[in-house]
Tab-separated table of N, CA, C and O in Angstrom:
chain	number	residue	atom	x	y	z
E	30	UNK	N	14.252	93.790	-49.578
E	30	UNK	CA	14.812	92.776	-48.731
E	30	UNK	C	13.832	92.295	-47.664
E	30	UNK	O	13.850	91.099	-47.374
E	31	UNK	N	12.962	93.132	-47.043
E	31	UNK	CA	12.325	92.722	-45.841
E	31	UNK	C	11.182	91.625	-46.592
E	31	UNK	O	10.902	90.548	-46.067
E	32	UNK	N	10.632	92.051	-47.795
E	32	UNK	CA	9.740	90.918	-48.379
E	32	UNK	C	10.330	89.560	-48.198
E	32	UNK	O	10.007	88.626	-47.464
E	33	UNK	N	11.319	89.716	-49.103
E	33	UNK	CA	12.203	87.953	-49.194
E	33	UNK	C	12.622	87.726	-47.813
E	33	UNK	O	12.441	86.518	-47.665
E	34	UNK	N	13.016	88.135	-46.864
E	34	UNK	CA	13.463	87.774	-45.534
E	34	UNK	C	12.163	87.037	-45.004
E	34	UNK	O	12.272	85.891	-44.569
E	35	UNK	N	10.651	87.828	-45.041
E	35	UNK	CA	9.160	87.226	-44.810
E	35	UNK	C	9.642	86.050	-46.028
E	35	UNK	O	10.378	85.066	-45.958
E	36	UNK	N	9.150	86.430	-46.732
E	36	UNK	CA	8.638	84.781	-47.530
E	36	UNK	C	9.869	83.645	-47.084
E	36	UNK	O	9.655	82.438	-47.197
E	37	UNK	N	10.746	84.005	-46.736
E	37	UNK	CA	11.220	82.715	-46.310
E	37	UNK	C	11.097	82.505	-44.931
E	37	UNK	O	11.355	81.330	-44.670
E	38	UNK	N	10.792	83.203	-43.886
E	38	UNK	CA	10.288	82.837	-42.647
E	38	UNK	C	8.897	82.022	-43.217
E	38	UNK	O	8.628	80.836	-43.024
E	39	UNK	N	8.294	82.780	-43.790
E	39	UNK	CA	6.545	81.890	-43.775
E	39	UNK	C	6.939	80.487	-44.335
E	39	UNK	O	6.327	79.461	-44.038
E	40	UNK	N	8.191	80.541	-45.308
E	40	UNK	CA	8.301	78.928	-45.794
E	40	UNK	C	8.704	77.951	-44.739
E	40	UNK	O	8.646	76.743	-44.968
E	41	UNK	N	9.039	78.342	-43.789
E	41	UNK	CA	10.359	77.767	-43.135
E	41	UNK	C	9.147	77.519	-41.973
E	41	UNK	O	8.709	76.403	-41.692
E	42	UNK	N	8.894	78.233	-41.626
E	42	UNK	CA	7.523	77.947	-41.151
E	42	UNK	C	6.610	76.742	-41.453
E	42	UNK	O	6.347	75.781	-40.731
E	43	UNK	N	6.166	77.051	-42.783
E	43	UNK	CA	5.470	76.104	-43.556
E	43	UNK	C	5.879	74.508	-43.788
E	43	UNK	O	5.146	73.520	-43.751
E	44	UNK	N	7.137	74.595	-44.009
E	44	UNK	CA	7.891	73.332	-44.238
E	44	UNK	C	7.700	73.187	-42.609
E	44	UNK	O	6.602	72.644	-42.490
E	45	UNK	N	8.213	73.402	-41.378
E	45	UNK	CA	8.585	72.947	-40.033
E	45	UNK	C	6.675	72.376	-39.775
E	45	UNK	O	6.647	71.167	-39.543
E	46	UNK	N	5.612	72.860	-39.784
E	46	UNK	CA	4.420	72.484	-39.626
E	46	UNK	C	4.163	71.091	-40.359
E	46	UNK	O	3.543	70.172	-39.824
E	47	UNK	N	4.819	71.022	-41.905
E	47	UNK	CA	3.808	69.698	-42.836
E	47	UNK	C	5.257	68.990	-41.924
E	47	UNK	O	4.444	68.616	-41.080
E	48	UNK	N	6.474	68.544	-41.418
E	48	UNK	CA	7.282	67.998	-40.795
E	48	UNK	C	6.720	67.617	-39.476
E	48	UNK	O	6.675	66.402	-39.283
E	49	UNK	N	6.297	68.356	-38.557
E	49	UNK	CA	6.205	67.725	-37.980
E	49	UNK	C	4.259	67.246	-37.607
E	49	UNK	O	3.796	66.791	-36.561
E	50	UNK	N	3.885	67.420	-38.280
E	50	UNK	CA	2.430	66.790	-38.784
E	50	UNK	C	2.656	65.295	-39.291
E	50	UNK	O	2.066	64.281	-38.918
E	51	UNK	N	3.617	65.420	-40.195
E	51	UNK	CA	4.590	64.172	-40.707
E	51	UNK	C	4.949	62.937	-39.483
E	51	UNK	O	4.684	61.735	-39.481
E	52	UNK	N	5.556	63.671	-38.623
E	52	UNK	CA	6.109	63.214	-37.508
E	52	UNK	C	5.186	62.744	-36.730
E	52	UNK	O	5.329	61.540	-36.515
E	53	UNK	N	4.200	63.276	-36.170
E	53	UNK	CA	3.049	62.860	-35.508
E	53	UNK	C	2.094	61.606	-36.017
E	53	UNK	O	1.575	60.773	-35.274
E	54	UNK	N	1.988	61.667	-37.422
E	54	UNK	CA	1.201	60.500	-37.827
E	54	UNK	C	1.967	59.570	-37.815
E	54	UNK	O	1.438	58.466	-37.685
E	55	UNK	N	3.268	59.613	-37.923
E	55	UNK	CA	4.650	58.311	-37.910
E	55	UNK	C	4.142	57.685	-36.093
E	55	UNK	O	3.782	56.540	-35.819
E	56	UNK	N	4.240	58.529	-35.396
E	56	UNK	CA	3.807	58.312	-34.087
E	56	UNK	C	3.377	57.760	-33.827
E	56	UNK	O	3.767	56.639	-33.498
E	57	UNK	N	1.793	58.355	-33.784
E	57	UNK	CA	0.268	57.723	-33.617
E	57	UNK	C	0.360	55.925	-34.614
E	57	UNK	O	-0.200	55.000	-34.025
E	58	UNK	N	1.079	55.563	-36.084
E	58	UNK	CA	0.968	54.301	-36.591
E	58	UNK	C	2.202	53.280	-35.605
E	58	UNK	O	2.121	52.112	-35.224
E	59	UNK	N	3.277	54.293	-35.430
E	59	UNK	CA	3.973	53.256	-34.334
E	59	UNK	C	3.245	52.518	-32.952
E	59	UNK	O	3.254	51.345	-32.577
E	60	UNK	N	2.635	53.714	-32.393
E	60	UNK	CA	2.207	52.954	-31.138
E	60	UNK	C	0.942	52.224	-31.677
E	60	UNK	O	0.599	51.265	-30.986
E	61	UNK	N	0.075	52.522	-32.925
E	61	UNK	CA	-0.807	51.079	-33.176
E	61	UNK	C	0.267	49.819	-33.346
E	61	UNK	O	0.383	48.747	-32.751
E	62	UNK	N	0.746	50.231	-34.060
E	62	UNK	CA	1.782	48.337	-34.632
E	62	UNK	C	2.493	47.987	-32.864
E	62	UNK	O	2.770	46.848	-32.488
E	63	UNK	N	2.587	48.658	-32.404
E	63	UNK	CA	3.365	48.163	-31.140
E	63	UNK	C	2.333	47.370	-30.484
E	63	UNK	O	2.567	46.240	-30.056
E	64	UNK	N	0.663	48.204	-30.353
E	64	UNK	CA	-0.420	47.183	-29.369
E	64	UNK	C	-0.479	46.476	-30.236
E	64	UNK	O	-0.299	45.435	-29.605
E	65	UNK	N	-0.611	46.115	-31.406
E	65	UNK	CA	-1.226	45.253	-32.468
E	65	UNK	C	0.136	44.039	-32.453
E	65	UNK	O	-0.079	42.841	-32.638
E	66	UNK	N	1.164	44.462	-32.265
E	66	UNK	CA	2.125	43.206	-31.826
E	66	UNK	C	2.356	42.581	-30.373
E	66	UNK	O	2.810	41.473	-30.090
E	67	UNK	N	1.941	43.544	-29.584
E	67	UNK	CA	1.649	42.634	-28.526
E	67	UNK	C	0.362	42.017	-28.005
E	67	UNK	O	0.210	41.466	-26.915
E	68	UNK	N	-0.611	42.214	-29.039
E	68	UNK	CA	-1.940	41.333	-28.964
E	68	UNK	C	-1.220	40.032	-29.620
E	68	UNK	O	-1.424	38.951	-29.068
E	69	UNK	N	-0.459	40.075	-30.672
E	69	UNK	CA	0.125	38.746	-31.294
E	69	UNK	C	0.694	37.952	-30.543
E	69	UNK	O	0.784	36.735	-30.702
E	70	UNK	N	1.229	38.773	-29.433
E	70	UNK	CA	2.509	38.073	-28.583
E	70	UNK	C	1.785	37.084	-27.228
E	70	UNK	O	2.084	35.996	-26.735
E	71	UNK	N	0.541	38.254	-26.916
E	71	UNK	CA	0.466	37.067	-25.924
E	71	UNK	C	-0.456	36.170	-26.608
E	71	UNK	O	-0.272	35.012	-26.232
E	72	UNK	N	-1.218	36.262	-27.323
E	72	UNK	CA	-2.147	35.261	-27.815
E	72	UNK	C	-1.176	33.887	-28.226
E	72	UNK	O	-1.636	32.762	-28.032
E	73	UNK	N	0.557	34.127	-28.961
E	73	UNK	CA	1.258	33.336	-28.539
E	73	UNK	C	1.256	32.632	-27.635
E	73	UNK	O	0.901	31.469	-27.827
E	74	UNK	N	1.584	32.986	-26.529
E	74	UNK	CA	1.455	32.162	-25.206
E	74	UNK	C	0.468	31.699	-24.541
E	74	UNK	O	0.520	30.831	-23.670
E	75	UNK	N	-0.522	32.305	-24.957
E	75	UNK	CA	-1.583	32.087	-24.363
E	75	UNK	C	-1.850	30.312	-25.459
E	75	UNK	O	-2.108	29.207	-24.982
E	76	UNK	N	-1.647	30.700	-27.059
E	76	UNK	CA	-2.222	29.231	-27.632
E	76	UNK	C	-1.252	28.341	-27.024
E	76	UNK	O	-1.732	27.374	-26.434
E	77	UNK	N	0.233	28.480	-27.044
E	77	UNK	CA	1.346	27.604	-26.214
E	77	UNK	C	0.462	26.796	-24.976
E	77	UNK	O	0.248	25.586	-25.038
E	78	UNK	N	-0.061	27.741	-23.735
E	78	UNK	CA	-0.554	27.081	-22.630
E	78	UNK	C	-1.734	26.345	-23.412
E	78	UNK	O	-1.732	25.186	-22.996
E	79	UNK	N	-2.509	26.472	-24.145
E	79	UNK	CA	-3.648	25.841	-24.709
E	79	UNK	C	-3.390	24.416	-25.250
E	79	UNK	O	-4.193	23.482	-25.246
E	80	UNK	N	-2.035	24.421	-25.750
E	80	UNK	CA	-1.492	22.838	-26.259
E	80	UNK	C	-0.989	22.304	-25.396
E	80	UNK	O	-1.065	21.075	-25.394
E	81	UNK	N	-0.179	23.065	-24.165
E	81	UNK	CA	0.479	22.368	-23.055
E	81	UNK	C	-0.965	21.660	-22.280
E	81	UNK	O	-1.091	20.447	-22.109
E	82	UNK	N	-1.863	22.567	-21.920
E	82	UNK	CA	-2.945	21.637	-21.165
E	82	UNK	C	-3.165	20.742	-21.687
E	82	UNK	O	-2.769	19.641	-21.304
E	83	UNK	N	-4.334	21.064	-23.424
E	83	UNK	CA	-4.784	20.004	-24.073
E	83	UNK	C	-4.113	18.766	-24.044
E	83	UNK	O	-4.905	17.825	-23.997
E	84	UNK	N	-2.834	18.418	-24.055
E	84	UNK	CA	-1.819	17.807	-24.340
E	84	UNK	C	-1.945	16.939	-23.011
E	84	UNK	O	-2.447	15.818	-22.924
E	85	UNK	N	-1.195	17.949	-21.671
E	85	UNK	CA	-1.231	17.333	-20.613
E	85	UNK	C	-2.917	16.708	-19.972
E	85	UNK	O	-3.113	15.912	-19.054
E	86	UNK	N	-3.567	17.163	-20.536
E	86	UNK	CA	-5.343	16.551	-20.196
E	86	UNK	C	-5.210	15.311	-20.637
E	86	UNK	O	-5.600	14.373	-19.942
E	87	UNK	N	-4.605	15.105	-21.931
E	87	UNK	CA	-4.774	14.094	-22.967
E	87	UNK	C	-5.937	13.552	-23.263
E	87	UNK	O	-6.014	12.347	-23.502
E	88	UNK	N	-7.246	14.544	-23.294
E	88	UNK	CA	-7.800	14.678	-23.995
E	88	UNK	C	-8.629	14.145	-25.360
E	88	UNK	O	-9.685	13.587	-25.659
E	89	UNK	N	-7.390	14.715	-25.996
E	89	UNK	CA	-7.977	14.686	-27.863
E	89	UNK	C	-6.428	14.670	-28.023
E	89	UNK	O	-5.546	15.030	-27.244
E	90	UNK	N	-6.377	14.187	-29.163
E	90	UNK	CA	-5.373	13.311	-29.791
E	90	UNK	C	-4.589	14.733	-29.857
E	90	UNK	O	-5.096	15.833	-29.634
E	91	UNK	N	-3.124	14.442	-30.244
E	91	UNK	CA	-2.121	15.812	-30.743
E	91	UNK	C	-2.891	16.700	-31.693
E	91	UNK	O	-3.374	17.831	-31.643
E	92	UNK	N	-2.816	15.840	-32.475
E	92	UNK	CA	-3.819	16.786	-34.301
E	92	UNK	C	-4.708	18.187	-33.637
E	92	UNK	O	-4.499	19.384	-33.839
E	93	UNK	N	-6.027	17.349	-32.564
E	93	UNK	CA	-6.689	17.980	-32.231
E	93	UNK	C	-6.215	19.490	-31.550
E	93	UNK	O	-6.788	20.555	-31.779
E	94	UNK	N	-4.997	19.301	-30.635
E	94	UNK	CA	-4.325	19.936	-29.620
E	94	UNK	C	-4.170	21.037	-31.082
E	94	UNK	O	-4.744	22.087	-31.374
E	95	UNK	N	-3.197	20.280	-31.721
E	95	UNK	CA	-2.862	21.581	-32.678
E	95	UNK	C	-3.590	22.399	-33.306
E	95	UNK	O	-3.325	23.564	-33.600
E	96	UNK	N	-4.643	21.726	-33.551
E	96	UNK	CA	-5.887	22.620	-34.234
E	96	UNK	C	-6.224	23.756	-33.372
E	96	UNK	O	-6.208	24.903	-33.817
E	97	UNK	N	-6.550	23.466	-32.068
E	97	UNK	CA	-7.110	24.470	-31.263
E	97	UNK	C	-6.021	25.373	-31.138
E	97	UNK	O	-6.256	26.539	-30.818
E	98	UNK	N	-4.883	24.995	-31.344
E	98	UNK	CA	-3.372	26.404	-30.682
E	98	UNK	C	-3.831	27.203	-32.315
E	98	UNK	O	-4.015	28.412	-32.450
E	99	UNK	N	-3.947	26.082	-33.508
E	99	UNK	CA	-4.028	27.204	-34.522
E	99	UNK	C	-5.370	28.035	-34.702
E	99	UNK	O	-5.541	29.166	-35.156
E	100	UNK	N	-6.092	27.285	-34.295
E	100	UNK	CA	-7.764	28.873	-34.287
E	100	UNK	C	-7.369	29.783	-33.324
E	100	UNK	O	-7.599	30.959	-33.604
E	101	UNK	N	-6.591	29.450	-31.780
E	101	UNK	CA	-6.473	30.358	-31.279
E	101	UNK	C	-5.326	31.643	-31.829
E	101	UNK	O	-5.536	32.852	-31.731
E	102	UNK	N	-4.105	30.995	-32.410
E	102	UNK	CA	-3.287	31.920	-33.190
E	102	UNK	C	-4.353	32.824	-34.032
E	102	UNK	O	-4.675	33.983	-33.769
E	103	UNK	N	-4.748	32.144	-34.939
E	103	UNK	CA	-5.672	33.025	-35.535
E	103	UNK	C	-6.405	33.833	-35.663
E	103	UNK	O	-6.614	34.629	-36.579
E	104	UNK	N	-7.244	33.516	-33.883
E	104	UNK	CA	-8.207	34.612	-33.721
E	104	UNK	C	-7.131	35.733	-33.168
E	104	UNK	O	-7.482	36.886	-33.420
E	105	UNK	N	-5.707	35.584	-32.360
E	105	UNK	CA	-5.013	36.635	-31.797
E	105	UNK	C	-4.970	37.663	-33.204
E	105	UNK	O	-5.436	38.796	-33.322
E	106	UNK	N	-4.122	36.699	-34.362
E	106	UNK	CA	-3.848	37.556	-35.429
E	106	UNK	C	-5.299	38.497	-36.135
E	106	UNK	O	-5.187	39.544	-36.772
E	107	UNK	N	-6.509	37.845	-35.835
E	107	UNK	CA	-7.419	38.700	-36.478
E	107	UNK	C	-8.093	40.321	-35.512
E	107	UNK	O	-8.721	41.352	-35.750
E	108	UNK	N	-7.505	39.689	-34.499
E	108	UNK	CA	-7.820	41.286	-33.463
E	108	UNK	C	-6.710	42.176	-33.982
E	108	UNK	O	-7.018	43.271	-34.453
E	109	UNK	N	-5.542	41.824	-33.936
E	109	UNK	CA	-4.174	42.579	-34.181
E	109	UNK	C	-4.452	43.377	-35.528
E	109	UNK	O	-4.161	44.550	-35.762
E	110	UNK	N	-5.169	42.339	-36.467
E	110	UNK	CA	-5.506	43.416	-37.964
E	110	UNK	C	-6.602	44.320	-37.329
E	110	UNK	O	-6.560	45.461	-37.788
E	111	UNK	N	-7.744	44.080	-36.231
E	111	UNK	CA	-8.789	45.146	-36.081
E	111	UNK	C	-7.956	46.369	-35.821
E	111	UNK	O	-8.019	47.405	-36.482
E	112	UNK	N	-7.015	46.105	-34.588
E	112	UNK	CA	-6.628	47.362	-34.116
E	112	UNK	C	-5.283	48.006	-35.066
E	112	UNK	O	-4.684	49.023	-34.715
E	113	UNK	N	-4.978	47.315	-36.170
E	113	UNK	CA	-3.559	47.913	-36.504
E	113	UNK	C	-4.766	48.576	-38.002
E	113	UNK	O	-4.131	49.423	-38.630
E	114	UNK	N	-5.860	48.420	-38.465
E	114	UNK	CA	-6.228	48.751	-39.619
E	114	UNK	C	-7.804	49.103	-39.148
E	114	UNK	O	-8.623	49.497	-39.978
């Protein structure tokens, strides 16, 4: 009896370690996707103010305005892949 009483402590053991090892890497990928969505978020606002100026400058035609909100979306979304991958 005292054998089988050990081998299932060492399992129980064993299983509670690869769990929460499990748990920890769930962790560590949440809080990347969390900075990696709020690099998305403000670069949002940030291209928003970029069309509100361009716009209010009047500038360069709308087209133009939009172009620049979309490279700037873009470059937000290409940092967000550095840090999420």
């Amino acid at each position: 009896m005292p054998i089988q009483r050990l081998a299932a402590v060492v399992t129980a053991a064993g299983i509670f370690l690869v769990a929460s090892a499990g748990a920890a890497w769930a962790t560590e990928r949440a809080e990347i996707r969390r900075e990696a969505r709020d690099v998305r978020q403000e670069t949002r606002q940030d291209a928003r103010q970029i069309k509100q100026n361009c716009r209010a400058a009047d500038q360069q035609w709308n087209a133009e305005c939009r172009q620049d909100k979309r490279q700037t979306k873009q470059q937000g979304r290409e940092r967000a892949r550095d840090i999420k991958y």
